Amino acid sequence: MAQIMPSPPTSPPRILSTSPPSSPKDPSAMTRTNLSEDTLKSRDDEKQPFDIVKTYTHLLATDPDLTMPVAAIEALVLLLSQSRASTISETLDLLASSTAYLKRSIPNPIALSAGTDLFQRYLITTLQRPNAVPGAQGGDFRSIRSHLLSNGRLFVKRAKEARETIASFGRRFVRDKSVILTMGGSRVVGAVLRAAAECRENSTPIRFKVIYVQSPSFEGSSTISALRALGIPVATIPPTAVAYSMSLVNLVLVGAEGVVENGGIISRLGTYQLGLLAKSAGKSFYVVTESHKFVRLYPLGQMDLEAGQKVVDFRTDSETSEGSVGVAKDAKRGLKEGKEEKEKKSPSPQDESRVGSDSSPLVQPNSNLNSNPHSLDAIDYTPPDLITALITESGVHTPSAVSEELIKIWY
């Protein structure tokens, strides 16, 4: 069984890096802007440790369109560019230890594991054949590292462009007058739906509707706003209304955090039940995802995905799970403060007219008493028999074809 158990992070691998040189003011200085090995060695007075985790989280925070695997690869490319490693062995050891530390430091490392493992595989393959690198006669390590950095940046560039390619494939599955059911905050799903909304068939726009299953963390709000701005009707429903709404749906469209070896997917909690309900109702269930999310895992069930999550939380009246005590105290404090405020001031007619409207408070005191904060970012596993097809930048694949694609990618 594929088990991913988080362990306490140890001290991060530390390498020495320098601040990048200032922007050149003349064209002739453009070639000096890259951090070369000579530049790194000549500026010992500006040494500072490179933190792979901080770099990774910074990349995600500054670029909302960046996926976890691509952010992890970008962080490794930056690590390699600022490394003082002078041999193949040192480089491989540094990448292995940094990757392991990054995985241990992230609560759910499944998505980024696909990117880091693929990048490591590429590096190992290249470094094992140094004489095949152009300009690296005699195994010149500086030429090898320059080649790795160049190809690493090219890989990141192509990974970012994959989303638009998938959108061009996926929009063809959105038919005129169809109703699409989706959930989560997948950027690829958003790109597909926006591409379909902007598509024209014989100068006539495709008319379709979207049912969006809202999550506790309100993912997908930007996609909902973008679609409505494009004139696409969007309805939002709670997870409890999925079965009720399924009769209106023509197809289900979801993203994925990882595609496993048997063609199943790992995605946001609730995707599995969408697949079950779609299968029961005879609806097509499509997954849109980039190929760099194909991961070498083979889960047999939901309990194989213990990625630090605690969805099912058993307790008695005398026990409370971690986090629920604070929620209960906040709720009680809110009730007490609300009661005191009500005693001080009776509501005006204007206040009474807003009861139950969009102007009423978004957070109700009792709404979180039984909530489980551990489930907000939880994931589940959807087996391949519930999936109609996977749409990637390389085309449309059946779940059974995923193993072949993994062989192409890895071997």
Short mmCIF file of C-alpha atoms in Angstrom, two decimals:
data_model
loop_
_atom_site.label_atom_id
_atom_site.label_comp_id
_atom_site.label_asym_id
_atom_site.label_seq_id
_atom_site.Cartn_x
_atom_site.Cartn_y
_atom_site.Cartn_z
CA MET A 1 0.00 0.00 0.00
CA ALA A 2 1.15 3.48 -0.75
CA GLN A 3 1.47 5.27 2.57
CA ILE A 4 2.50 8.90 2.87
CA MET A 5 3.08 9.67 6.50
CA PRO A 6 4.42 13.07 7.50
CA SER A 7 7.34 13.10 9.89
CA PRO A 8 8.69 15.97 11.94
CA PRO A 9 10.95 18.16 9.80
CA THR A 10 14.59 18.17 10.68
CA SER A 11 16.99 20.98 10.03
CA PRO A 12 16.96 21.90 6.35
CA PRO A 13 19.94 21.18 4.13
CA ARG A 14 21.91 24.40 4.01
CA ILE A 15 23.85 25.71 1.09
CA LEU A 16 25.40 29.08 0.56
CA SER A 17 23.78 31.54 -1.79
CA THR A 18 24.32 35.12 -2.75
CA SER A 19 22.08 37.99 -3.67
CA PRO A 20 21.63 38.31 -7.44
CA PRO A 21 23.63 41.05 -9.17
CA SER A 22 21.86 44.32 -9.78
CA SER A 23 20.06 44.87 -13.08
CA PRO A 24 22.47 45.80 -15.86
CA LYS A 25 22.21 49.27 -17.33
CA ASP A 26 23.75 48.45 -20.70
CA PRO A 27 23.08 45.60 -23.17
CA SER A 28 26.64 44.36 -22.97
CA ALA A 29 26.14 43.57 -19.31
CA MET A 30 23.17 41.28 -19.91
CA THR A 31 25.37 38.20 -19.96
CA ARG A 32 26.54 39.01 -16.45
CA THR A 33 23.10 38.88 -14.83
CA ASN A 34 23.04 35.09 -14.34
CA LEU A 35 24.40 33.65 -11.11
CA SER A 36 27.47 31.75 -12.31
CA GLU A 37 29.74 29.68 -10.15
CA ASP A 38 32.46 32.31 -10.36
CA THR A 39 30.02 34.99 -9.19
CA LEU A 40 28.99 32.89 -6.23
CA LYS A 41 32.58 32.23 -5.18
CA SER A 42 33.67 35.85 -5.53
CA ARG A 43 31.07 37.27 -3.17
CA ASP A 44 31.81 35.46 0.09
CA ASP A 45 30.90 38.54 2.07
CA GLU A 46 27.23 38.17 1.18
CA LYS A 47 26.72 34.53 2.15
CA GLN A 48 23.34 33.46 3.42
CA PRO A 49 21.65 30.07 3.79
CA PHE A 50 19.25 28.92 1.09
CA ASP A 51 15.95 27.72 2.56
CA ILE A 52 14.17 25.36 0.18
CA VAL A 53 10.90 25.46 2.13
CA LYS A 54 10.80 29.25 2.37
CA THR A 55 11.60 29.51 -1.35
CA TYR A 56 8.83 27.05 -2.22
CA THR A 57 6.19 28.80 -0.11
CA HIS A 58 7.29 32.21 -1.43
CA LEU A 59 6.88 31.04 -5.04
CA LEU A 60 3.35 29.81 -4.31
CA ALA A 61 2.43 33.00 -2.46
CA THR A 62 3.69 35.37 -5.16
CA ASP A 63 2.19 33.50 -8.13
CA PRO A 64 -1.40 32.32 -7.56
CA ASP A 65 -1.39 30.47 -10.90
CA LEU A 66 1.57 28.29 -9.91
CA THR A 67 0.88 24.63 -9.11
CA MET A 68 2.62 22.81 -6.27
CA PRO A 69 4.73 20.50 -8.51
CA VAL A 70 5.97 23.41 -10.66
CA ALA A 71 6.74 25.51 -7.57
CA ALA A 72 8.75 22.61 -6.16
CA ILE A 73 10.71 22.23 -9.41
CA GLU A 74 11.36 25.98 -9.56
CA ALA A 75 12.67 25.85 -5.99
CA LEU A 76 15.02 23.00 -6.92
CA VAL A 77 16.25 24.92 -9.98
CA LEU A 78 17.02 27.91 -7.75
CA LEU A 79 18.76 25.58 -5.30
CA LEU A 80 20.89 24.17 -8.10
CA SER A 81 21.71 27.63 -9.48
CA GLN A 82 22.99 28.82 -6.09
CA SER A 83 24.76 25.62 -5.08
CA ARG A 84 28.53 25.40 -4.64
CA ALA A 85 28.54 21.68 -5.39
CA SER A 86 31.43 20.91 -7.69
CA THR A 87 30.85 17.22 -8.37
CA ILE A 88 28.01 15.03 -9.58
CA SER A 89 27.91 13.16 -6.26
CA GLU A 90 27.61 16.38 -4.23
CA THR A 91 24.83 17.65 -6.50
CA LEU A 92 22.78 14.45 -6.22
CA ASP A 93 23.20 14.32 -2.43
CA LEU A 94 22.15 17.96 -2.09
CA LEU A 95 19.04 17.49 -4.25
CA ALA A 96 18.05 14.28 -2.45
CA SER A 97 18.37 15.79 1.04
CA SER A 98 16.64 19.05 0.05
CA THR A 99 13.76 17.19 -1.62
CA ALA A 100 13.30 14.93 1.41
CA TYR A 101 13.27 17.93 3.75
CA LEU A 102 10.74 19.78 1.58
CA LYS A 103 8.40 16.77 1.55
CA ARG A 104 8.61 16.39 5.33
CA SER A 105 7.84 20.07 5.84
CA ILE A 106 4.60 20.11 3.80
CA PRO A 107 1.41 18.64 5.38
CA ASN A 108 0.26 17.05 2.11
CA PRO A 109 3.30 16.38 -0.10
CA ILE A 110 1.57 14.22 -2.72
CA ALA A 111 1.17 16.96 -5.33
CA LEU A 112 4.70 18.35 -5.05
CA SER A 113 6.16 14.82 -4.92
CA ALA A 114 5.17 14.30 -8.55
CA GLY A 115 7.24 17.32 -9.60
CA THR A 116 10.26 16.73 -7.37
CA ASP A 117 10.51 13.04 -8.22
CA LEU A 118 10.25 13.73 -11.94
CA PHE A 119 12.90 16.45 -11.78
CA GLN A 120 15.22 14.26 -9.74
CA ARG A 121 14.80 11.45 -12.24
CA TYR A 122 15.74 13.80 -15.06
CA LEU A 123 18.82 15.03 -13.20
CA ILE A 124 20.01 11.52 -12.36
CA THR A 125 19.60 10.41 -15.97
CA THR A 126 21.55 13.42 -17.23
CA LEU A 127 24.32 13.24 -14.64
CA GLN A 128 24.84 9.53 -15.23
CA ARG A 129 25.70 10.35 -18.85
CA PRO A 130 27.82 13.52 -18.53
CA ASN A 131 29.60 13.00 -21.87
CA ALA A 132 26.23 13.23 -23.66
CA VAL A 133 25.82 16.84 -22.54
CA PRO A 134 26.77 19.30 -25.31
CA GLY A 135 30.01 21.09 -24.51
CA ALA A 136 30.84 18.82 -21.58
CA GLN A 137 33.82 17.03 -23.12
CA GLY A 138 35.78 15.21 -20.48
CA GLY A 139 32.93 15.55 -18.00
CA ASP A 140 33.29 19.32 -17.40
CA PHE A 141 30.93 19.83 -14.45
CA ARG A 142 30.36 23.52 -15.08
CA SER A 143 29.01 22.77 -18.55
CA ILE A 144 26.88 19.97 -17.13
CA ARG A 145 25.35 22.22 -14.47
CA SER A 146 24.68 24.96 -17.02
CA HIS A 147 22.90 22.40 -19.18
CA LEU A 148 20.82 21.20 -16.22
CA LEU A 149 19.76 24.72 -15.31
CA SER A 150 18.81 25.55 -18.89
CA ASN A 151 16.71 22.42 -19.30
CA GLY A 152 15.22 22.84 -15.83
CA ARG A 153 13.96 26.32 -16.69
CA LEU A 154 12.63 24.99 -20.01
CA PHE A 155 10.75 22.26 -18.14
CA VAL A 156 9.15 24.85 -15.84
CA LYS A 157 8.16 26.98 -18.84
CA ARG A 158 6.49 24.06 -20.61
CA ALA A 159 4.71 22.98 -17.43
CA LYS A 160 3.18 26.43 -17.07
CA GLU A 161 2.05 26.41 -20.71
CA ALA A 162 0.37 23.02 -20.31
CA ARG A 163 -2.75 24.58 -18.79
CA GLU A 164 -3.68 26.45 -21.95
CA THR A 165 -3.14 23.35 -24.07
CA ILE A 166 -5.44 21.37 -21.80
CA ALA A 167 -8.04 24.14 -22.02
CA SER A 168 -8.04 23.88 -25.82
CA PHE A 169 -8.67 20.12 -25.57
CA GLY A 170 -11.14 20.28 -22.70
CA ARG A 171 -13.42 22.99 -24.10
CA ARG A 172 -14.52 20.59 -26.84
CA PHE A 173 -16.29 18.48 -24.24
CA VAL A 174 -18.48 21.42 -23.22
CA ARG A 175 -21.49 21.24 -25.52
CA ASP A 176 -24.07 23.88 -26.26
CA LYS A 177 -26.89 23.97 -23.66
CA SER A 178 -25.00 21.59 -21.37
CA VAL A 179 -24.75 21.77 -17.58
CA ILE A 180 -21.34 21.20 -15.98
CA LEU A 181 -20.87 20.14 -12.35
CA THR A 182 -17.55 20.92 -10.69
CA MET A 183 -15.96 21.60 -7.32
CA GLY A 184 -12.69 22.79 -5.76
CA GLY A 185 -10.27 25.47 -6.85
CA SER A 186 -8.60 23.72 -9.80
CA ARG A 187 -6.93 26.28 -12.07
CA VAL A 188 -7.12 23.87 -15.00
CA VAL A 189 -10.88 23.46 -14.61
CA GLY A 190 -11.22 27.24 -14.52
CA ALA A 191 -9.12 27.55 -17.69
CA VAL A 192 -11.26 24.96 -19.50
CA LEU A 193 -14.53 26.64 -18.55
CA ARG A 194 -13.26 30.10 -19.48
CA ALA A 195 -12.00 28.77 -22.82
CA ALA A 196 -15.42 27.24 -23.48
CA ALA A 197 -17.14 30.51 -22.54
CA GLU A 198 -14.96 32.45 -24.98
CA CYS A 199 -15.29 29.87 -27.75
CA ARG A 200 -17.38 30.59 -30.85
CA GLU A 201 -18.98 27.99 -33.11
CA ASN A 202 -19.97 29.56 -36.43
CA SER A 203 -19.74 32.97 -34.74
CA THR A 204 -22.20 31.80 -32.07
CA PRO A 205 -21.05 31.48 -28.44
CA ILE A 206 -21.50 28.18 -26.65
CA ARG A 207 -24.30 28.44 -24.12
CA PHE A 208 -23.81 26.34 -21.03
CA LYS A 209 -24.38 26.50 -17.29
CA VAL A 210 -22.21 25.55 -14.33
CA ILE A 211 -23.15 24.07 -10.97
CA TYR A 212 -20.38 24.75 -8.47
CA VAL A 213 -20.15 22.71 -5.28
CA GLN A 214 -18.96 25.09 -2.59
CA SER A 215 -16.29 23.92 -0.15
CA PRO A 216 -15.78 25.12 3.44
CA SER A 217 -12.70 27.05 2.30
CA PHE A 218 -14.66 28.83 -0.49
CA GLU A 219 -12.34 27.59 -3.25
CA GLY A 220 -13.27 28.54 -6.77
CA SER A 221 -14.72 31.96 -5.97
CA SER A 222 -12.47 33.61 -8.57
CA THR A 223 -13.59 31.14 -11.24
CA ILE A 224 -17.24 31.73 -10.37
CA SER A 225 -16.79 35.49 -10.67
CA ALA A 226 -14.92 35.17 -13.97
CA LEU A 227 -17.59 32.93 -15.50
CA ARG A 228 -20.44 35.17 -14.43
CA ALA A 229 -18.59 38.15 -15.86
CA LEU A 230 -18.46 36.27 -19.18
CA GLY A 231 -22.23 35.76 -19.07
CA ILE A 232 -22.16 32.11 -17.95
CA PRO A 233 -24.91 31.31 -15.41
CA VAL A 234 -23.37 29.72 -12.31
CA ALA A 235 -25.28 28.11 -9.44
CA THR A 236 -23.57 27.33 -6.14
CA ILE A 237 -24.76 24.42 -4.02
CA PRO A 238 -23.60 22.80 -0.78
CA PRO A 239 -22.10 19.29 -0.91
CA THR A 240 -25.34 17.89 0.50
CA ALA A 241 -27.23 18.94 -2.66
CA VAL A 242 -25.03 17.10 -5.18
CA ALA A 243 -27.28 14.05 -5.52
CA TYR A 244 -30.35 16.30 -5.76
CA SER A 245 -28.77 18.28 -8.62
CA MET A 246 -27.28 15.36 -10.55
CA SER A 247 -30.33 14.91 -12.77
CA LEU A 248 -29.67 18.37 -14.25
CA VAL A 249 -26.02 17.61 -15.04
CA ASN A 250 -24.56 16.50 -18.38
CA LEU A 251 -20.99 15.93 -17.21
CA VAL A 252 -18.75 16.31 -14.17
CA LEU A 253 -15.41 18.12 -14.55
CA VAL A 254 -12.76 18.04 -11.81
CA GLY A 255 -9.05 18.67 -11.35
CA ALA A 256 -6.47 16.56 -9.51
CA GLU A 257 -3.58 16.95 -7.11
CA GLY A 258 -2.08 13.71 -8.36
CA VAL A 259 -2.77 10.94 -10.87
CA VAL A 260 -1.71 7.54 -9.54
CA GLU A 261 -0.40 4.51 -11.39
CA ASN A 262 -3.73 2.73 -11.88
CA GLY A 263 -5.38 5.80 -13.42
CA GLY A 264 -7.17 6.94 -10.28
CA ILE A 265 -6.78 10.45 -8.92
CA ILE A 266 -6.02 12.15 -5.62
CA SER A 267 -7.99 15.34 -5.27
CA ARG A 268 -9.91 17.59 -2.90
CA LEU A 269 -12.10 15.82 -0.33
CA GLY A 270 -15.52 15.24 -1.88
CA THR A 271 -14.29 14.30 -5.36
CA TYR A 272 -14.77 10.62 -4.62
CA GLN A 273 -18.43 11.08 -3.75
CA LEU A 274 -18.92 13.12 -6.94
CA GLY A 275 -17.53 10.16 -8.89
CA LEU A 276 -19.81 7.70 -7.11
CA LEU A 277 -22.90 9.82 -7.71
CA ALA A 278 -21.99 10.49 -11.35
CA LYS A 279 -21.46 6.76 -11.96
CA SER A 280 -24.78 5.94 -10.33
CA ALA A 281 -26.59 8.54 -12.46
CA GLY A 282 -24.82 7.52 -15.69
CA LYS A 283 -23.00 10.85 -16.09
CA SER A 284 -19.56 11.31 -17.63
CA PHE A 285 -16.76 12.10 -15.17
CA TYR A 286 -13.76 13.90 -16.69
CA VAL A 287 -10.48 14.84 -15.01
CA VAL A 288 -8.36 17.71 -16.37
CA THR A 289 -4.77 17.69 -15.18
CA GLU A 290 -1.18 18.30 -16.24
CA SER A 291 1.05 15.31 -16.91
CA HIS A 292 3.60 16.53 -14.35
CA LYS A 293 1.07 15.50 -11.71
CA PHE A 294 1.41 11.82 -12.62
CA VAL A 295 2.82 10.27 -9.47
CA ARG A 296 4.20 6.81 -8.74
CA LEU A 297 1.74 5.75 -6.08
CA TYR A 298 -0.72 2.87 -6.00
CA PRO A 299 -3.30 3.43 -3.23
CA LEU A 300 -5.81 0.68 -2.58
CA GLY A 301 -8.28 2.83 -0.66
CA GLN A 302 -8.89 6.02 1.26
CA MET A 303 -6.86 5.00 4.31
CA ASP A 304 -3.72 4.77 2.17
CA LEU A 305 -3.74 8.59 1.96
CA GLU A 306 -2.87 9.43 5.55
CA ALA A 307 -1.24 12.70 4.57
CA GLY A 308 -1.50 14.21 8.02
CA GLN A 309 -5.25 14.66 7.75
CA LYS A 310 -7.84 13.78 10.37
CA VAL A 311 -11.18 13.72 8.62
CA VAL A 312 -12.88 11.09 10.79
CA ASP A 313 -12.42 12.32 14.33
CA PHE A 314 -13.97 10.07 16.99
CA ARG A 315 -14.50 11.57 20.44
CA THR A 316 -16.75 11.44 23.47
CA ASP A 317 -18.32 14.23 25.50
CA SER A 318 -15.29 14.28 27.77
CA GLU A 319 -12.85 14.50 24.87
CA THR A 320 -12.28 17.17 22.25
CA SER A 321 -10.08 17.00 19.20
CA GLU A 322 -7.25 19.42 18.69
CA GLY A 323 -8.62 22.74 17.48
CA SER A 324 -12.25 22.12 18.44
CA VAL A 325 -11.74 23.56 21.93
CA GLY A 326 -10.84 26.92 20.46
CA VAL A 327 -13.79 26.78 18.09
CA ALA A 328 -16.18 26.03 20.93
CA LYS A 329 -14.75 28.83 23.08
CA ASP A 330 -15.02 31.29 20.21
CA ALA A 331 -18.60 30.26 19.61
CA LYS A 332 -19.54 30.61 23.29
CA ARG A 333 -17.81 33.99 23.47
CA GLY A 334 -19.70 35.09 20.36
CA LEU A 335 -23.01 34.01 21.90
CA LYS A 336 -22.24 35.86 25.14
CA GLU A 337 -21.14 39.03 23.36
CA GLY A 338 -24.16 38.87 21.09
CA LYS A 339 -26.50 38.51 24.06
CA GLU A 340 -24.90 41.47 25.86
CA GLU A 341 -25.09 43.61 22.73
CA LYS A 342 -28.74 42.70 22.24
CA GLU A 343 -29.53 43.74 25.81
CA LYS A 344 -27.80 47.10 25.30
CA LYS A 345 -29.46 47.94 22.02
CA SER A 346 -32.72 46.79 20.53
CA PRO A 347 -32.67 46.31 16.73
CA SER A 348 -33.99 49.11 14.54
CA PRO A 349 -36.52 48.45 11.75
CA GLN A 350 -33.66 48.71 9.25
CA ASP A 351 -31.71 46.04 11.14
CA GLU A 352 -34.75 43.76 11.29
CA SER A 353 -35.27 44.05 7.55
CA ARG A 354 -31.81 42.61 6.96
CA VAL A 355 -32.36 39.40 8.90
CA GLY A 356 -31.74 36.44 6.56
CA SER A 357 -30.50 38.68 3.74
CA ASP A 358 -27.05 38.93 2.14
CA SER A 359 -26.23 41.69 4.63
CA SER A 360 -26.51 39.40 7.63
CA PRO A 361 -23.27 38.22 9.27
CA LEU A 362 -21.32 35.63 7.27
CA VAL A 363 -20.25 33.80 10.42
CA GLN A 364 -22.94 32.60 12.78
CA PRO A 365 -21.95 31.80 16.38
CA ASN A 366 -23.24 28.23 16.28
CA SER A 367 -22.15 27.41 12.72
CA ASN A 368 -18.73 25.99 13.66
CA LEU A 369 -19.54 24.13 16.87
CA ASN A 370 -19.33 20.75 15.16
CA SER A 371 -16.87 21.68 12.43
CA ASN A 372 -13.63 19.80 11.87
CA PRO A 373 -10.78 22.16 10.96
CA HIS A 374 -8.66 19.18 9.85
CA SER A 375 -10.95 18.52 6.85
CA LEU A 376 -10.57 21.91 5.15
CA ASP A 377 -7.53 20.87 3.11
CA ALA A 378 -8.18 17.12 3.13
CA ILE A 379 -7.97 14.91 0.07
CA ASP A 380 -9.53 11.65 -1.09
CA TYR A 381 -8.86 8.97 -3.69
CA THR A 382 -11.13 8.40 -6.69
CA PRO A 383 -10.58 4.95 -8.27
CA PRO A 384 -10.22 4.60 -12.07
CA ASP A 385 -13.51 2.77 -12.60
CA LEU A 386 -15.36 6.03 -11.79
CA ILE A 387 -13.39 8.10 -14.32
CA THR A 388 -14.48 8.43 -17.96
CA ALA A 389 -11.23 10.00 -19.22
CA LEU A 390 -8.29 12.18 -18.24
CA ILE A 391 -7.60 15.28 -20.33
CA THR A 392 -3.93 16.31 -20.32
CA GLU A 393 -1.68 18.46 -22.51
CA SER A 394 -0.66 15.31 -24.40
CA GLY A 395 -4.25 14.42 -25.25
CA VAL A 396 -7.23 12.53 -23.87
CA HIS A 397 -6.44 9.27 -22.08
CA THR A 398 -8.44 6.48 -20.53
CA PRO A 399 -7.44 5.61 -16.95
CA SER A 400 -5.86 2.36 -18.19
CA ALA A 401 -3.43 4.38 -20.34
CA VAL A 402 -1.90 6.17 -17.35
CA SER A 403 0.61 3.36 -16.74
CA GLU A 404 1.84 3.69 -20.31
CA GLU A 405 2.19 7.45 -19.90
CA LEU A 406 4.16 6.97 -16.68
CA ILE A 407 6.51 4.60 -18.49
CA LYS A 408 7.04 7.25 -21.20
CA ILE A 409 7.71 9.95 -18.61
CA TRP A 410 9.97 7.95 -16.32
CA TYR A 411 11.69 5.53 -18.68
#
